[in-house]
Short mmCIF file of C-alpha atoms in Angstrom, two decimals:
data_model
loop_
_atom_site.label_atom_id
_atom_site.label_comp_id
_atom_site.label_asym_id
_atom_site.label_seq_id
_atom_site.Cartn_x
_atom_site.Cartn_y
_atom_site.Cartn_z
CA MET A 1 33.10 -6.95 -15.98
CA THR A 2 30.73 -5.91 -13.50
CA GLN A 3 30.66 -1.68 -13.38
CA SER A 4 30.40 -0.77 -9.83
CA VAL A 5 27.83 2.36 -8.45
CA GLN A 6 29.15 3.83 -5.56
CA LEU A 7 26.00 6.13 -3.97
CA THR A 8 26.24 8.52 -0.81
CA GLN A 9 25.05 7.94 1.98
CA SER A 10 23.06 10.42 1.83
CA VAL A 11 21.38 9.79 -1.27
CA VAL A 12 20.37 6.07 0.00
CA ASP A 13 19.07 7.11 3.20
CA ALA A 14 17.05 10.32 2.18
CA ALA A 15 15.48 8.20 -0.24
CA ILE A 16 14.11 5.26 2.45
CA THR A 17 13.26 8.11 5.04
CA SER A 18 11.47 10.39 2.99
CA ARG A 19 9.35 7.64 1.74
CA ARG A 20 6.16 7.99 4.04
CA SER A 21 2.57 6.56 3.04
CA VAL A 22 0.76 10.21 1.76
CA ARG A 23 -3.36 9.98 1.69
CA ALA A 24 -3.89 12.65 -0.50
CA PHE A 25 -2.64 13.39 -4.36
CA THR A 26 -2.91 15.77 -7.71
CA ASN A 27 -4.46 14.99 -10.51
CA GLN A 28 -0.93 15.79 -12.38
CA ALA A 29 -0.18 12.69 -14.43
CA VAL A 30 2.68 10.31 -14.17
CA PRO A 31 4.44 9.07 -17.44
CA ARG A 32 3.83 5.84 -18.15
CA GLN A 33 8.06 6.22 -19.31
CA THR A 34 8.75 6.88 -15.60
CA LEU A 35 6.49 3.92 -14.37
CA GLU A 36 8.24 1.35 -16.53
CA GLN A 37 11.66 3.07 -15.09
CA ILE A 38 10.48 2.33 -11.62
CA LEU A 39 9.11 -1.21 -11.86
CA GLN A 40 12.47 -1.99 -14.26
CA VAL A 41 14.83 -1.09 -11.08
CA ALA A 42 12.39 -2.54 -8.95
CA SER A 43 12.78 -5.94 -10.65
CA ARG A 44 16.19 -5.70 -9.28
CA ALA A 45 14.73 -6.46 -5.76
CA PRO A 46 15.92 -10.24 -4.15
CA SER A 47 13.97 -13.58 -4.23
CA GLY A 48 14.21 -16.30 -3.45
CA THR A 49 16.19 -19.01 -6.06
CA ASN A 50 15.79 -16.02 -8.23
CA ALA A 51 12.00 -16.53 -8.40
CA GLN A 52 10.54 -13.45 -8.68
CA PRO A 53 7.16 -14.40 -7.53
CA TRP A 54 5.52 -10.73 -8.48
CA LYS A 55 2.80 -9.93 -10.97
CA VAL A 56 1.65 -6.17 -11.50
CA TYR A 57 -1.36 -4.84 -12.63
CA VAL A 58 -1.66 -0.54 -13.50
CA LEU A 59 -4.61 1.23 -13.14
CA GLN A 60 -4.45 4.46 -15.26
CA GLY A 61 -7.61 6.21 -16.86
CA ALA A 62 -10.41 4.56 -17.62
CA SER A 63 -10.10 1.65 -16.36
CA ARG A 64 -8.72 3.23 -12.91
CA ASP A 65 -12.22 5.16 -12.59
CA ALA A 66 -14.02 2.18 -13.32
CA LEU A 67 -12.48 0.47 -11.00
CA VAL A 68 -12.71 2.64 -8.32
CA ALA A 69 -16.84 3.25 -8.97
CA LYS A 70 -17.20 -0.27 -8.56
CA ALA A 71 -15.08 -0.36 -5.40
CA CYS A 72 -17.21 2.43 -4.33
CA ALA A 73 -20.32 1.03 -5.11
CA ILE A 74 -19.96 -1.90 -2.92
CA HIS A 75 -18.50 0.34 0.42
CA ASP A 76 -21.63 2.19 0.13
CA ALA A 77 -23.97 -0.50 0.46
CA MET A 78 -22.02 -1.80 3.58
CA LEU A 79 -23.07 1.33 5.19
CA THR A 80 -26.52 0.93 4.71
CA ASP A 81 -26.70 -2.56 5.12
CA PRO A 82 -23.56 -3.83 7.51
CA ALA A 83 -24.19 -8.26 6.47
CA LEU A 84 -22.77 -7.45 3.52
CA GLN A 85 -19.66 -7.43 4.52
CA ALA A 86 -19.35 -11.18 4.73
CA GLN A 87 -19.25 -11.54 1.16
CA TYR A 88 -16.54 -9.54 0.89
CA THR A 89 -13.45 -10.80 2.20
CA GLU A 90 -9.23 -11.20 2.10
CA ASP A 91 -7.69 -13.96 0.64
CA TYR A 92 -5.68 -14.57 3.00
CA ASP A 93 -4.79 -12.63 6.90
CA TYR A 94 -3.09 -10.04 5.86
CA TYR A 95 -3.71 -8.38 10.29
CA PRO A 96 -3.42 -11.17 12.82
CA PRO A 97 -7.22 -12.04 13.77
CA LYS A 98 -6.39 -10.60 17.69
CA TRP A 99 -4.01 -7.76 18.04
CA VAL A 100 -1.97 -8.36 21.20
CA SER A 101 0.60 -5.33 23.12
CA PRO A 102 2.63 -4.08 21.73
CA TYR A 103 0.41 -4.28 17.80
CA LEU A 104 -2.40 -3.39 19.57
CA GLU A 105 -0.87 -0.12 21.24
CA ARG A 106 1.03 0.57 17.63
CA ARG A 107 -2.10 0.34 15.71
CA ARG A 108 -3.71 2.43 18.16
CA GLU A 109 -1.75 5.19 17.90
CA ASN A 110 -1.85 5.24 14.81
CA GLY A 111 -5.61 5.12 14.25
CA TRP A 112 -6.04 8.12 16.53
CA GLY A 113 -3.72 10.21 15.53
CA LEU A 114 -5.12 9.93 11.63
CA TYR A 115 -8.50 10.65 12.81
CA GLY A 116 -7.65 13.05 15.69
CA LEU A 117 -5.41 15.02 12.58
CA LEU A 118 -8.91 14.79 10.65
CA GLY A 119 -11.42 15.78 13.61
CA ILE A 120 -12.48 12.06 13.24
CA GLY A 121 -14.01 11.38 16.72
CA LYS A 122 -15.03 7.36 18.24
CA GLY A 123 -18.97 6.93 16.94
CA ASP A 124 -17.70 9.19 14.29
CA LYS A 125 -19.36 7.03 11.65
CA ASP A 126 -20.11 8.71 8.66
CA LYS A 127 -17.08 10.64 8.68
CA MET A 128 -14.69 7.16 9.42
CA HIS A 129 -17.07 5.81 5.74
CA ALA A 130 -15.41 8.95 3.95
CA GLN A 131 -12.36 8.61 5.17
CA HIS A 132 -12.21 4.85 4.17
CA GLN A 133 -13.69 5.09 1.13
CA CYS A 134 -9.98 7.18 0.41
CA ASN A 135 -8.29 4.31 -0.27
CA LEU A 136 -11.23 2.40 -2.53
CA ARG A 137 -10.19 6.31 -4.59
CA PHE A 138 -6.69 5.69 -4.73
CA PHE A 139 -6.47 8.81 -2.88
CA ASP A 140 -7.49 10.68 -5.66
CA ALA A 141 -3.88 9.34 -7.33
CA PRO A 142 -3.76 8.63 -11.28
CA VAL A 143 -2.02 5.69 -10.77
CA GLY A 144 -3.08 2.62 -9.61
CA PHE A 145 -1.30 -0.36 -8.58
CA ILE A 146 -2.85 -4.01 -8.18
CA PHE A 147 -0.43 -7.21 -6.86
CA THR A 148 -0.98 -10.43 -7.46
CA ILE A 149 1.14 -13.70 -6.56
CA ASP A 150 0.76 -17.15 -7.52
CA ARG A 151 -0.96 -19.17 -5.49
CA VAL A 152 1.02 -21.90 -5.61
CA MET A 153 4.11 -20.25 -4.47
CA GLY A 154 5.12 -20.60 -0.64
CA ARG A 155 4.44 -17.93 2.13
CA GLY A 156 8.21 -17.31 1.33
CA SER A 157 7.47 -15.63 -1.73
CA LEU A 158 5.09 -12.88 0.23
CA VAL A 159 8.23 -11.82 1.91
CA ASP A 160 10.36 -11.52 -1.71
CA PHE A 161 7.14 -9.95 -2.23
CA GLY A 162 7.91 -6.91 -0.21
CA THR A 163 10.94 -6.43 -0.68
CA PHE A 164 9.63 -5.56 -4.68
CA LEU A 165 7.03 -3.68 -2.71
CA GLN A 166 10.03 -1.43 -0.90
CA SER A 167 12.19 -1.26 -4.09
CA ILE A 168 9.26 0.69 -5.87
CA MET A 169 8.56 3.22 -2.87
CA VAL A 170 11.57 4.32 -3.08
CA ALA A 171 12.63 3.95 -6.38
CA ALA A 172 9.80 6.31 -7.22
CA ARG A 173 11.08 8.73 -4.62
CA GLY A 174 13.84 9.86 -7.37
CA HIS A 175 11.37 10.68 -9.06
CA GLY A 176 9.66 13.00 -7.02
CA LEU A 177 6.33 11.00 -6.78
CA HIS A 178 4.69 10.00 -3.28
CA THR A 179 3.01 6.28 -2.59
CA CYS A 180 1.25 4.84 -0.32
CA PRO A 181 0.37 0.60 0.21
CA GLN A 182 -3.15 -0.22 0.93
CA ALA A 183 -4.45 -3.77 2.70
CA ALA A 184 -7.36 -1.66 1.94
CA TRP A 185 -8.71 -3.01 -1.15
CA ASN A 186 -7.49 -6.83 -0.67
CA CYS A 187 -11.71 -6.98 0.68
CA PHE A 188 -12.21 -7.11 -2.17
CA HIS A 189 -10.84 -8.86 -4.77
CA SER A 190 -13.93 -10.63 -5.75
CA ILE A 191 -14.44 -7.62 -7.89
CA ILE A 192 -10.35 -6.53 -8.68
CA MET A 193 -9.49 -9.88 -9.99
CA PRO A 194 -11.91 -10.31 -13.00
CA HIS A 195 -11.58 -6.12 -13.69
CA ILE A 196 -7.97 -6.60 -14.62
CA GLY A 197 -8.17 -9.83 -16.29
CA ALA A 198 -6.10 -11.98 -13.59
CA GLY A 199 -5.93 -15.86 -14.21
CA ALA A 200 -7.92 -17.94 -11.80
CA GLY A 201 -4.37 -18.98 -9.92
CA GLU A 202 -3.88 -16.00 -8.89
CA MET A 203 -3.71 -14.33 -5.81
CA MET A 204 -4.29 -10.57 -4.39
CA VAL A 205 -1.11 -9.43 -2.16
CA CYS A 206 -2.01 -5.69 -2.03
CA ALA A 207 -2.34 -2.77 -4.11
CA MET A 208 -1.07 1.02 -4.07
CA SER A 209 -1.24 4.78 -5.04
CA MET A 210 1.38 6.49 -6.39
CA GLY A 211 1.41 10.07 -7.71
CA TYR A 212 2.36 13.27 -6.72
CA ALA A 213 1.77 14.52 -3.33
CA ASP A 214 -0.76 17.37 -2.31
CA GLU A 215 1.25 19.38 -0.06
CA ALA A 216 -1.55 21.44 0.71
CA ALA A 217 -3.67 18.66 2.42
CA THR A 218 -4.01 18.66 6.27
CA VAL A 219 -4.17 14.79 5.65
CA ASN A 220 -0.17 14.73 4.71
CA GLY A 221 0.64 16.37 7.80
CA PHE A 222 0.62 12.42 9.22
CA HIS A 223 3.37 10.94 10.08
CA THR A 224 3.61 7.46 11.59
CA PRO A 225 6.17 7.32 13.81
CA ARG A 226 8.67 4.81 14.66
CA VAL A 227 10.21 2.64 17.73
CA PRO A 228 13.81 3.38 18.39
CA VAL A 229 16.73 0.41 16.84
CA GLN A 230 17.24 -0.75 20.43
CA ASP A 231 13.57 -1.64 21.03
CA PHE A 232 13.41 -4.20 17.81
CA THR A 233 17.46 -5.61 18.17
CA VAL A 234 19.69 -8.23 20.34
CA TRP A 235 22.99 -7.34 20.21
CA LEU A 236 25.37 -10.42 20.01
CA ASP A 237 28.86 -9.89 20.64
#
């Protein structure tokens, strides 16, 4: 007999709406048992034909710190020699090659809001570099995730992957944890994949930081807006 579990609307809604991209974490460790439980819950995410296309690499301690050091060294070298950027490109186009309305305006609003809060003005090259590098430090979170998928899978499996990622982030809230999904790591896949021991047939999807939010950090005062339901919904009666 299938066990029925009834959840209150307030609990479910709170887990989803309290999820946000946290960009500063404390160094408080997250127990492995907690991480395993979150991943087990997230594994209930739906996928076409139950393919479950996700692969997860969890980095903590020395493995996390070593990858951070590698990525930051390359990122610093790019600041001195921008031509190096051509050697580090994404495996797939996460963002469009050309931004158009209304996505362009939303992207700008996001960037201006974050940088404005941090006092980073247009042309502040060094400050922008430092803030971008926070991504490559997993925002000081004690846990970093790298997610991969087998290249043989179709584009629909990336849709499935999105449900898995959201499930992780919502489940983390139930443990008082916060997350930040990150595409900023994607261009460094050539150093990430050997570091984590990924197979030749795997493609990096994205990274994620997880830990306890540093609520005193200014950057965590940034909350992104959402457009109202009527702006993205068509009702057909």
